[in-house]
């Protein structure tokens, strides 16, 4: 119904409207939010490794021969081959080549080459991809490590605390929201003083709460401090490690991570934002972002052309209420320029589903 249209739109926006700052009661600087920065798993892991965080050894390959060579270079007891797409659920996905699973373990280097042939250039379908799946252009060939215990650790910006907060749980490798709902006593939180940073006692206390003991507690505390250093240096809004685990060999390793970035810091994080992977994004959404337009494609045939997120949602509601189906959610923002209006019309006309346009502009 109409409510679902609003939910879909609002979930894709980082904010509901452009923000304005008034300087000297005269000048107005408009800050236009941009879409989320998307990094592949291997890119996030490289960022972590570059900042001293312990991750598995890995290589990236875009051909089957390169994948085979990478497996040989690792000289690992066991190897994990992972298709690199932004969608989750890769392990249970299916390729249109017939291969099942986007994540495979093997002790045979030659198998890596054979599997890569069935991954690269083919579409992987998971619960989070479109029906046709997403084409795999790269695979990550990594050292497989046994995990004796999995925990959860994250650093994120918390409005309620006016700054960064550490969140951890000794139950990792699962959905943290589920843990919070069923075992809230297993969620631990440490508020970080933005000027002081993570204190030694905070890092040790979090490591202890996560269940690390002996020398592993010191390792975990060191990794926590390095993750906070990464958080600051790359202007992250969230660094989430799940699982944050320990191995039988006595290592604390960040096995999988998700990093979110502050889009407003793009001007000083150019190298990171240059890694943005738009290959899996809707081409219309990517083009809209280039012109600072907030565009979300939908399934209908009536295009929405509106300035103001609230008005755009209301327009989608009205269309749905009268039996129509919105083709998109397009918010031009409060300080829209003539060139943006022109580009917005081009976007709408480029959508083959669109048969008519509903426009509501506030002057």
mmCIF file of N, CA and C in Angstrom, residues 33-155:
data_model
loop_
_atom_site.group_PDB
_atom_site.id
_atom_site.type_symbol
_atom_site.label_atom_id
_atom_site.label_comp_id
_atom_site.label_asym_id
_atom_site.label_seq_id
_atom_site.Cartn_x
_atom_site.Cartn_y
_atom_site.Cartn_z
ATOM 1 N N UNK A 33 22.938 16.058 0.846
ATOM 2 C CA UNK A 33 23.376 14.709 1.170
ATOM 3 C C UNK A 33 23.583 13.882 -0.097
ATOM 4 N N UNK A 34 24.594 13.007 -0.074
ATOM 5 C CA UNK A 34 24.853 12.117 -1.199
ATOM 6 C C UNK A 34 24.502 10.691 -0.790
ATOM 7 N N UNK A 35 24.477 9.767 -1.757
ATOM 8 C CA UNK A 35 24.110 8.397 -1.457
ATOM 9 C C UNK A 35 25.254 7.705 -0.717
ATOM 10 N N UNK A 36 24.959 6.547 -0.175
ATOM 11 C CA UNK A 36 25.945 5.789 0.589
ATOM 12 C C UNK A 36 27.120 5.387 -0.297
ATOM 13 N N UNK A 37 28.325 5.391 0.316
ATOM 14 C CA UNK A 37 29.507 4.884 -0.357
ATOM 15 C C UNK A 37 29.506 3.362 -0.235
ATOM 16 N N UNK A 38 29.694 2.663 -1.348
ATOM 17 C CA UNK A 38 29.699 1.205 -1.352
ATOM 18 C C UNK A 38 31.103 0.672 -1.576
ATOM 19 N N UNK A 39 31.605 -0.121 -0.630
ATOM 20 C CA UNK A 39 32.904 -0.769 -0.787
ATOM 21 C C UNK A 39 32.720 -2.281 -0.763
ATOM 22 N N UNK A 40 33.479 -2.960 -1.610
ATOM 23 C CA UNK A 40 33.467 -4.412 -1.593
ATOM 24 C C UNK A 40 34.210 -4.917 -0.354
ATOM 25 N N UNK A 41 34.001 -6.180 -0.027
ATOM 26 C CA UNK A 41 34.630 -6.772 1.161
ATOM 27 C C UNK A 41 36.150 -6.640 1.123
ATOM 28 N N UNK A 42 36.756 -6.916 -0.015
ATOM 29 C CA UNK A 42 38.210 -6.869 -0.090
ATOM 30 C C UNK A 42 38.740 -5.453 0.116
ATOM 31 N N UNK A 43 37.961 -4.452 -0.297
ATOM 32 C CA UNK A 43 38.389 -3.068 -0.103
ATOM 33 C C UNK A 43 38.359 -2.690 1.380
ATOM 34 N N UNK A 44 37.325 -3.119 2.084
ATOM 35 C CA UNK A 44 37.234 -2.856 3.519
ATOM 36 C C UNK A 44 38.364 -3.558 4.264
ATOM 37 N N UNK A 45 38.658 -4.789 3.863
ATOM 38 C CA UNK A 45 39.724 -5.531 4.541
ATOM 39 C C UNK A 45 41.094 -4.908 4.288
ATOM 40 N N UNK A 46 41.291 -4.377 3.091
ATOM 41 C CA UNK A 46 42.568 -3.720 2.816
ATOM 42 C C UNK A 46 42.723 -2.465 3.674
ATOM 43 N N UNK A 47 41.633 -1.705 3.816
ATOM 44 C CA UNK A 47 41.680 -0.529 4.684
ATOM 45 C C UNK A 47 42.054 -0.928 6.107
ATOM 46 N N UNK A 48 41.471 -2.008 6.580
ATOM 47 C CA UNK A 48 41.762 -2.470 7.934
ATOM 48 C C UNK A 48 43.212 -2.911 8.063
ATOM 49 N N UNK A 49 43.676 -3.676 7.093
ATOM 50 C CA UNK A 49 45.069 -4.148 7.135
ATOM 51 C C UNK A 49 46.044 -2.974 7.099
ATOM 52 N N UNK A 50 45.729 -1.963 6.299
ATOM 53 C CA UNK A 50 46.601 -0.783 6.196
ATOM 54 C C UNK A 50 46.690 -0.019 7.514
ATOM 55 N N UNK A 51 45.701 -0.230 8.403
ATOM 56 C CA UNK A 51 45.699 0.462 9.696
ATOM 57 C C UNK A 51 46.077 -0.477 10.839
ATOM 58 N N UNK A 52 46.732 -1.590 10.493
ATOM 59 C CA UNK A 52 47.271 -2.480 11.515
ATOM 60 C C UNK A 52 46.292 -3.460 12.116
ATOM 61 N N UNK A 53 45.088 -3.532 11.562
ATOM 62 C CA UNK A 53 44.085 -4.473 12.069
ATOM 63 C C UNK A 53 44.362 -5.854 11.469
ATOM 64 N N UNK A 54 44.256 -6.887 12.281
ATOM 65 C CA UNK A 54 44.563 -8.247 11.827
ATOM 66 C C UNK A 54 43.405 -8.830 11.019
ATOM 67 N N UNK A 55 43.687 -9.157 9.760
ATOM 68 C CA UNK A 55 42.713 -9.810 8.889
ATOM 69 C C UNK A 55 43.386 -11.006 8.236
ATOM 70 N N UNK A 56 42.613 -11.842 7.585
ATOM 71 C CA UNK A 56 43.184 -12.973 6.851
ATOM 72 C C UNK A 56 44.029 -12.464 5.681
ATOM 73 N N UNK A 57 45.076 -13.220 5.351
ATOM 74 C CA UNK A 57 45.844 -12.900 4.142
ATOM 75 C C UNK A 57 44.964 -13.174 2.932
ATOM 76 N N UNK A 58 45.030 -12.300 1.930
ATOM 77 C CA UNK A 58 44.162 -12.491 0.769
ATOM 78 C C UNK A 58 44.728 -11.812 -0.465
ATOM 79 N N UNK A 59 44.221 -12.249 -1.600
ATOM 80 C CA UNK A 59 44.492 -11.611 -2.884
ATOM 81 C C UNK A 59 43.161 -11.453 -3.617
ATOM 82 N N UNK A 60 43.126 -10.552 -4.580
ATOM 83 C CA UNK A 60 41.933 -10.327 -5.397
ATOM 84 C C UNK A 60 42.253 -10.705 -6.829
ATOM 85 N N UNK A 61 41.322 -11.375 -7.495
ATOM 86 C CA UNK A 61 41.557 -11.816 -8.870
ATOM 87 C C UNK A 61 40.335 -11.523 -9.729
ATOM 88 N N UNK A 62 40.599 -11.210 -11.005
ATOM 89 C CA UNK A 62 39.487 -11.003 -11.939
ATOM 90 C C UNK A 62 39.516 -11.988 -13.097
ATOM 91 N N UNK A 63 40.419 -12.979 -13.042
ATOM 92 C CA UNK A 63 40.415 -14.089 -14.002
ATOM 93 C C UNK A 63 40.656 -15.377 -13.234
ATOM 94 N N UNK A 64 40.268 -16.491 -13.827
ATOM 95 C CA UNK A 64 40.449 -17.787 -13.175
ATOM 96 C C UNK A 64 41.930 -18.101 -12.984
ATOM 97 N N UNK A 65 42.763 -17.739 -13.979
ATOM 98 C CA UNK A 65 44.204 -17.985 -13.867
ATOM 99 C C UNK A 65 44.816 -17.182 -12.728
ATOM 100 N N UNK A 66 44.364 -15.922 -12.578
ATOM 101 C CA UNK A 66 44.866 -15.100 -11.475
ATOM 102 C C UNK A 66 44.444 -15.679 -10.125
ATOM 103 N N UNK A 67 43.236 -16.223 -10.067
ATOM 104 C CA UNK A 67 42.760 -16.831 -8.831
ATOM 105 C C UNK A 67 43.589 -18.057 -8.469
ATOM 106 N N UNK A 68 43.911 -18.857 -9.465
ATOM 107 C CA UNK A 68 44.741 -20.045 -9.253
ATOM 108 C C UNK A 68 46.131 -19.652 -8.761
ATOM 109 N N UNK A 69 46.710 -18.642 -9.396
ATOM 110 C CA UNK A 69 48.030 -18.169 -8.999
ATOM 111 C C UNK A 69 48.008 -17.601 -7.578
ATOM 112 N N UNK A 70 46.942 -16.897 -7.253
ATOM 113 C CA UNK A 70 46.804 -16.321 -5.910
ATOM 114 C C UNK A 70 46.738 -17.425 -4.855
ATOM 115 N N UNK A 71 46.004 -18.486 -5.160
ATOM 116 C CA UNK A 71 45.898 -19.606 -4.220
ATOM 117 C C UNK A 71 47.255 -20.245 -3.968
ATOM 118 N N UNK A 72 48.053 -20.361 -5.023
ATOM 119 C CA UNK A 72 49.396 -20.944 -4.883
ATOM 120 C C UNK A 72 50.310 -20.030 -4.072
ATOM 121 N N UNK A 73 50.188 -18.733 -4.287
ATOM 122 C CA UNK A 73 51.026 -17.767 -3.567
ATOM 123 C C UNK A 73 50.707 -17.731 -2.076
ATOM 124 N N UNK A 74 49.464 -17.986 -1.712
ATOM 125 C CA UNK A 74 49.078 -17.959 -0.297
ATOM 126 C C UNK A 74 49.768 -19.061 0.504
ATOM 127 N N UNK A 75 49.953 -20.230 -0.127
ATOM 128 C CA UNK A 75 50.567 -21.373 0.542
ATOM 129 C C UNK A 75 49.864 -21.663 1.875
ATOM 130 N N UNK A 76 48.548 -21.631 1.820
ATOM 131 C CA UNK A 76 47.744 -21.840 3.024
ATOM 132 C C UNK A 76 47.267 -23.284 3.105
ATOM 133 N N UNK A 77 47.011 -23.738 4.328
ATOM 134 C CA UNK A 77 46.504 -25.096 4.534
ATOM 135 C C UNK A 77 45.130 -25.259 3.906
ATOM 136 N N UNK A 78 44.322 -24.219 4.014
ATOM 137 C CA UNK A 78 42.994 -24.224 3.422
ATOM 138 C C UNK A 78 42.689 -22.832 2.874
ATOM 139 N N UNK A 79 41.912 -22.795 1.788
ATOM 140 C CA UNK A 79 41.642 -21.531 1.095
ATOM 141 C C UNK A 79 40.137 -21.291 1.021
ATOM 142 N N UNK A 80 39.743 -20.033 1.174
ATOM 143 C CA UNK A 80 38.344 -19.673 0.989
ATOM 144 C C UNK A 80 38.253 -18.758 -0.231
ATOM 145 N N UNK A 81 37.345 -19.084 -1.129
ATOM 146 C CA UNK A 81 37.119 -18.296 -2.349
ATOM 147 C C UNK A 81 35.764 -17.619 -2.225
ATOM 148 N N UNK A 82 35.754 -16.298 -2.336
ATOM 149 C CA UNK A 82 34.511 -15.551 -2.108
ATOM 150 C C UNK A 82 34.217 -14.625 -3.287
ATOM 151 N N UNK A 83 33.021 -14.767 -3.853
ATOM 152 C CA UNK A 83 32.574 -13.856 -4.907
ATOM 153 C C UNK A 83 32.411 -12.464 -4.303
ATOM 154 N N UNK A 84 32.853 -11.444 -5.039
ATOM 155 C CA UNK A 84 32.790 -10.079 -4.528
ATOM 156 C C UNK A 84 31.618 -9.320 -5.142
ATOM 157 N N UNK A 85 30.530 -9.293 -4.389
ATOM 158 C CA UNK A 85 29.387 -8.445 -4.728
ATOM 159 C C UNK A 85 28.946 -7.762 -3.436
ATOM 160 N N UNK A 86 28.167 -6.707 -3.554
ATOM 161 C CA UNK A 86 27.772 -5.937 -2.375
ATOM 162 C C UNK A 86 26.626 -6.582 -1.604
ATOM 163 N N UNK A 87 25.878 -7.445 -2.237
ATOM 164 C CA UNK A 87 24.720 -8.070 -1.585
ATOM 165 C C UNK A 87 25.151 -9.127 -0.590
ATOM 166 N N UNK A 88 24.349 -9.304 0.453
ATOM 167 C CA UNK A 88 24.598 -10.346 1.434
ATOM 168 C C UNK A 88 24.009 -11.673 0.986
ATOM 169 N N UNK A 89 24.240 -12.706 1.797
ATOM 170 C CA UNK A 89 23.702 -14.032 1.492
ATOM 171 C C UNK A 89 24.449 -14.751 0.403
ATOM 172 N N UNK A 90 25.723 -14.398 0.196
ATOM 173 C CA UNK A 90 26.486 -15.011 -0.899
ATOM 174 C C UNK A 90 26.645 -16.516 -0.742
ATOM 175 N N UNK A 91 26.845 -16.955 0.499
ATOM 176 C CA UNK A 91 27.098 -18.372 0.734
ATOM 177 C C UNK A 91 25.979 -19.280 0.249
ATOM 178 N N UNK A 92 24.747 -18.776 0.297
ATOM 179 C CA UNK A 92 23.592 -19.582 -0.120
ATOM 180 C C UNK A 92 23.089 -19.182 -1.508
ATOM 181 N N UNK A 93 23.856 -18.356 -2.202
ATOM 182 C CA UNK A 93 23.446 -17.911 -3.528
ATOM 183 C C UNK A 93 23.664 -18.964 -4.604
ATOM 184 N N UNK A 94 23.153 -18.670 -5.794
ATOM 185 C CA UNK A 94 23.289 -19.591 -6.938
ATOM 186 C C UNK A 94 23.718 -18.787 -8.165
ATOM 187 N N UNK A 95 24.702 -19.297 -8.914
ATOM 188 C CA UNK A 95 25.167 -18.657 -10.147
ATOM 189 C C UNK A 95 24.362 -19.158 -11.340
ATOM 190 N N UNK A 96 24.264 -18.303 -12.367
ATOM 191 C CA UNK A 96 23.588 -18.776 -13.585
ATOM 192 C C UNK A 96 24.485 -19.704 -14.397
ATOM 193 N N UNK A 97 25.680 -19.981 -13.888
ATOM 194 C CA UNK A 97 26.542 -21.003 -14.489
ATOM 195 C C UNK A 97 26.171 -22.388 -13.959
ATOM 196 N N UNK A 98 25.335 -22.410 -12.915
ATOM 197 C CA UNK A 98 24.953 -23.673 -12.292
ATOM 198 C C UNK A 98 25.635 -23.914 -10.958
ATOM 199 N N UNK A 99 26.694 -23.158 -10.674
ATOM 200 C CA UNK A 99 27.424 -23.310 -9.415
ATOM 201 C C UNK A 99 26.574 -22.822 -8.247
ATOM 202 N N UNK A 100 26.551 -23.596 -7.179
ATOM 203 C CA UNK A 100 25.815 -23.211 -5.982
ATOM 204 C C UNK A 100 26.772 -22.676 -4.936
ATOM 205 N N UNK A 101 26.453 -21.489 -4.426
ATOM 206 C CA UNK A 101 27.256 -20.892 -3.365
ATOM 207 C C UNK A 101 28.299 -19.915 -3.886
ATOM 208 N N UNK A 102 28.320 -18.731 -3.282
ATOM 209 C CA UNK A 102 29.313 -17.724 -3.655
ATOM 210 C C UNK A 102 30.521 -17.725 -2.750
ATOM 211 N N UNK A 103 30.555 -18.670 -1.799
ATOM 212 C CA UNK A 103 31.690 -18.827 -0.879
ATOM 213 C C UNK A 103 32.039 -20.310 -0.816
ATOM 214 N N UNK A 104 33.310 -20.631 -1.096
ATOM 215 C CA UNK A 104 33.735 -22.031 -1.117
ATOM 216 C C UNK A 104 35.053 -22.227 -0.381
ATOM 217 N N UNK A 105 35.152 -23.339 0.337
ATOM 218 C CA UNK A 105 36.373 -23.737 1.035
ATOM 219 C C UNK A 105 37.010 -24.917 0.319
ATOM 220 N N UNK A 106 38.323 -24.896 0.192
ATOM 221 C CA UNK A 106 39.022 -26.014 -0.429
ATOM 222 C C UNK A 106 40.481 -26.043 0.016
ATOM 223 N N UNK A 107 41.066 -27.236 -0.024
ATOM 224 C CA UNK A 107 42.492 -27.386 0.281
ATOM 225 C C UNK A 107 43.303 -27.610 -0.992
ATOM 226 N N UNK A 108 42.622 -27.621 -2.132
ATOM 227 C CA UNK A 108 43.258 -27.879 -3.434
ATOM 228 C C UNK A 108 43.292 -26.598 -4.261
ATOM 229 N N UNK A 109 44.488 -26.104 -4.554
ATOM 230 C CA UNK A 109 44.630 -24.869 -5.343
ATOM 231 C C UNK A 109 43.969 -24.982 -6.710
ATOM 232 N N UNK A 110 44.045 -26.162 -7.323
ATOM 233 C CA UNK A 110 43.474 -26.336 -8.655
ATOM 234 C C UNK A 110 41.952 -26.170 -8.640
ATOM 235 N N UNK A 111 41.333 -26.566 -7.529
ATOM 236 C CA UNK A 111 39.884 -26.401 -7.391
ATOM 237 C C UNK A 111 39.513 -24.917 -7.398
ATOM 238 N N UNK A 112 40.400 -24.080 -6.836
ATOM 239 C CA UNK A 112 40.157 -22.635 -6.813
ATOM 240 C C UNK A 112 39.998 -22.102 -8.226
ATOM 241 N N UNK A 113 40.885 -22.525 -9.129
ATOM 242 C CA UNK A 113 40.807 -22.088 -10.518
ATOM 243 C C UNK A 113 39.517 -22.544 -11.185
ATOM 244 N N UNK A 114 39.121 -23.786 -10.920
ATOM 245 C CA UNK A 114 37.896 -24.325 -11.517
ATOM 246 C C UNK A 114 36.655 -23.587 -10.998
ATOM 247 N N UNK A 115 36.636 -23.325 -9.698
ATOM 248 C CA UNK A 115 35.495 -22.610 -9.123
ATOM 249 C C UNK A 115 35.420 -21.178 -9.652
ATOM 250 N N UNK A 116 36.584 -20.527 -9.754
ATOM 251 C CA UNK A 116 36.617 -19.146 -10.240
ATOM 252 C C UNK A 116 36.064 -19.051 -11.654
ATOM 253 N N UNK A 117 36.307 -20.073 -12.485
ATOM 254 C CA UNK A 117 35.774 -20.095 -13.858
ATOM 255 C C UNK A 117 34.252 -20.069 -13.863
ATOM 256 N N UNK A 118 33.643 -20.675 -12.834
ATOM 257 C CA UNK A 118 32.190 -20.739 -12.750
ATOM 258 C C UNK A 118 31.587 -19.532 -12.024
ATOM 259 N N UNK A 119 32.453 -18.682 -11.504
ATOM 260 C CA UNK A 119 31.994 -17.476 -10.809
ATOM 261 C C UNK A 119 32.168 -16.223 -11.656
ATOM 262 N N UNK A 120 33.359 -16.005 -12.150
ATOM 263 C CA UNK A 120 33.686 -14.768 -12.854
ATOM 264 C C UNK A 120 32.930 -14.643 -14.172
ATOM 265 N N UNK A 121 32.274 -13.517 -14.332
ATOM 266 C CA UNK A 121 31.513 -13.272 -15.546
ATOM 267 C C UNK A 121 30.087 -13.790 -15.486
ATOM 268 N N UNK A 122 29.741 -14.467 -14.398
ATOM 269 C CA UNK A 122 28.383 -15.002 -14.245
ATOM 270 C C UNK A 122 27.628 -14.224 -13.164
ATOM 271 N N UNK A 123 26.302 -14.314 -13.223
ATOM 272 C CA UNK A 123 25.459 -13.623 -12.246
ATOM 273 C C UNK A 123 25.231 -14.497 -11.024
ATOM 274 N N UNK A 124 25.359 -13.881 -9.848
ATOM 275 C CA UNK A 124 25.081 -14.565 -8.593
ATOM 276 C C UNK A 124 23.757 -14.042 -8.041
ATOM 277 N N UNK A 125 22.843 -14.959 -7.760
ATOM 278 C CA UNK A 125 21.522 -14.593 -7.237
ATOM 279 C C UNK A 125 21.469 -14.948 -5.757
ATOM 280 N N UNK A 126 21.170 -13.943 -4.927
ATOM 281 C CA UNK A 126 20.978 -14.178 -3.494
ATOM 282 C C UNK A 126 19.649 -13.539 -3.089
ATOM 283 N N UNK A 127 19.332 -13.633 -1.802
ATOM 284 C CA UNK A 127 18.087 -13.047 -1.299
ATOM 285 C C UNK A 127 18.096 -11.531 -1.401
ATOM 286 N N UNK A 128 19.283 -10.942 -1.524
ATOM 287 C CA UNK A 128 19.389 -9.483 -1.535
ATOM 288 C C UNK A 128 19.678 -8.893 -2.914
ATOM 289 N N UNK A 129 19.726 -9.723 -3.949
ATOM 290 C CA UNK A 129 19.987 -9.225 -5.302
ATOM 291 C C UNK A 129 18.682 -9.156 -6.084
ATOM 292 N N UNK A 130 18.693 -8.453 -7.238
ATOM 293 C CA UNK A 130 17.530 -8.540 -8.140
ATOM 294 C C UNK A 130 17.352 -9.982 -8.612
ATOM 295 N N UNK A 131 16.226 -10.257 -9.230
ATOM 296 C CA UNK A 131 15.928 -11.631 -9.660
ATOM 297 C C UNK A 131 16.986 -12.188 -10.612
ATOM 298 N N UNK A 132 17.519 -11.288 -11.456
ATOM 299 C CA UNK A 132 18.520 -11.750 -12.422
ATOM 300 C C UNK A 132 19.902 -11.893 -11.807
ATOM 301 N N UNK A 133 20.060 -11.456 -10.546
ATOM 302 C CA UNK A 133 21.353 -11.559 -9.881
ATOM 303 C C UNK A 133 22.288 -10.412 -10.220
ATOM 304 N N UNK A 134 23.513 -10.519 -9.737
ATOM 305 C CA UNK A 134 24.538 -9.499 -9.962
ATOM 306 C C UNK A 134 25.772 -10.164 -10.562
ATOM 307 N N UNK A 135 26.314 -9.560 -11.599
ATOM 308 C CA UNK A 135 27.487 -10.122 -12.262
ATOM 309 C C UNK A 135 28.717 -10.031 -11.365
ATOM 310 N N UNK A 136 29.451 -11.121 -11.267
ATOM 311 C CA UNK A 136 30.666 -11.172 -10.452
ATOM 312 C C UNK A 136 31.874 -10.858 -11.327
ATOM 313 N N UNK A 137 32.562 -9.778 -11.003
ATOM 314 C CA UNK A 137 33.743 -9.363 -11.772
ATOM 315 C C UNK A 137 35.055 -9.654 -11.049
ATOM 316 N N UNK A 138 34.967 -9.870 -9.727
ATOM 317 C CA UNK A 138 36.174 -10.148 -8.946
ATOM 318 C C UNK A 138 35.867 -11.210 -7.898
ATOM 319 N N UNK A 139 36.904 -11.952 -7.544
ATOM 320 C CA UNK A 139 36.798 -12.897 -6.433
ATOM 321 C C UNK A 139 37.931 -12.621 -5.452
ATOM 322 N N UNK A 140 37.697 -12.924 -4.196
ATOM 323 C CA UNK A 140 38.734 -12.787 -3.182
ATOM 324 C C UNK A 140 39.218 -14.184 -2.819
ATOM 325 N N UNK A 141 40.522 -14.382 -2.912
ATOM 326 C CA UNK A 141 41.151 -15.653 -2.567
ATOM 327 C C UNK A 141 41.876 -15.425 -1.246
ATOM 328 N N UNK A 142 41.395 -16.056 -0.187
ATOM 329 C CA UNK A 142 41.924 -15.758 1.150
ATOM 330 C C UNK A 142 42.324 -17.022 1.898
ATOM 331 N N UNK A 143 43.208 -16.819 2.845
ATOM 332 C CA UNK A 143 43.596 -17.887 3.760
ATOM 333 C C UNK A 143 42.411 -18.205 4.674
ATOM 334 N N UNK A 144 42.050 -19.474 4.739
ATOM 335 C CA UNK A 144 40.948 -19.879 5.614
ATOM 336 C C UNK A 144 41.501 -20.189 6.994
ATOM 337 N N UNK A 145 40.898 -19.592 8.000
ATOM 338 C CA UNK A 145 41.331 -19.810 9.377
ATOM 339 C C UNK A 145 40.194 -20.437 10.175
ATOM 340 N N UNK A 146 40.553 -21.363 11.049
ATOM 341 C CA UNK A 146 39.553 -21.938 11.940
ATOM 342 C C UNK A 146 39.207 -20.908 13.013
ATOM 343 N N UNK A 147 37.958 -20.916 13.452
ATOM 344 C CA UNK A 147 37.507 -19.992 14.481
ATOM 345 C C UNK A 147 37.045 -20.809 15.689
ATOM 346 N N UNK A 148 37.698 -20.593 16.837
ATOM 347 C CA UNK A 148 37.288 -21.318 18.039
ATOM 348 C C UNK A 148 36.156 -20.594 18.760
ATOM 349 N N UNK A 149 36.076 -19.261 18.563
ATOM 350 C CA UNK A 149 35.027 -18.501 19.232
ATOM 351 C C UNK A 149 34.752 -17.220 18.463
ATOM 352 N N UNK A 150 33.473 -16.871 18.340
ATOM 353 C CA UNK A 150 33.071 -15.674 17.593
ATOM 354 C C UNK A 150 32.438 -14.654 18.526
ATOM 355 N N UNK A 151 32.854 -13.397 18.390
ATOM 356 C CA UNK A 151 32.236 -12.309 19.146
ATOM 357 C C UNK A 151 31.838 -11.212 18.159
ATOM 358 N N UNK A 152 31.153 -10.212 18.680
ATOM 359 C CA UNK A 152 30.706 -9.072 17.870
ATOM 360 C C UNK A 152 31.311 -7.802 18.443
ATOM 361 N N UNK A 153 31.802 -6.913 17.536
ATOM 362 C CA UNK A 153 32.325 -5.624 17.993
ATOM 363 C C UNK A 153 32.035 -4.560 16.945
ATOM 364 N N UNK A 154 31.656 -3.381 17.417
ATOM 365 C CA UNK A 154 31.393 -2.270 16.501
ATOM 366 C C UNK A 154 31.705 -0.939 17.183
ATOM 367 N N UNK A 155 32.062 0.028 16.366
ATOM 368 C CA UNK A 155 32.184 1.417 16.807
ATOM 369 C C UNK A 155 31.264 2.222 15.904
#
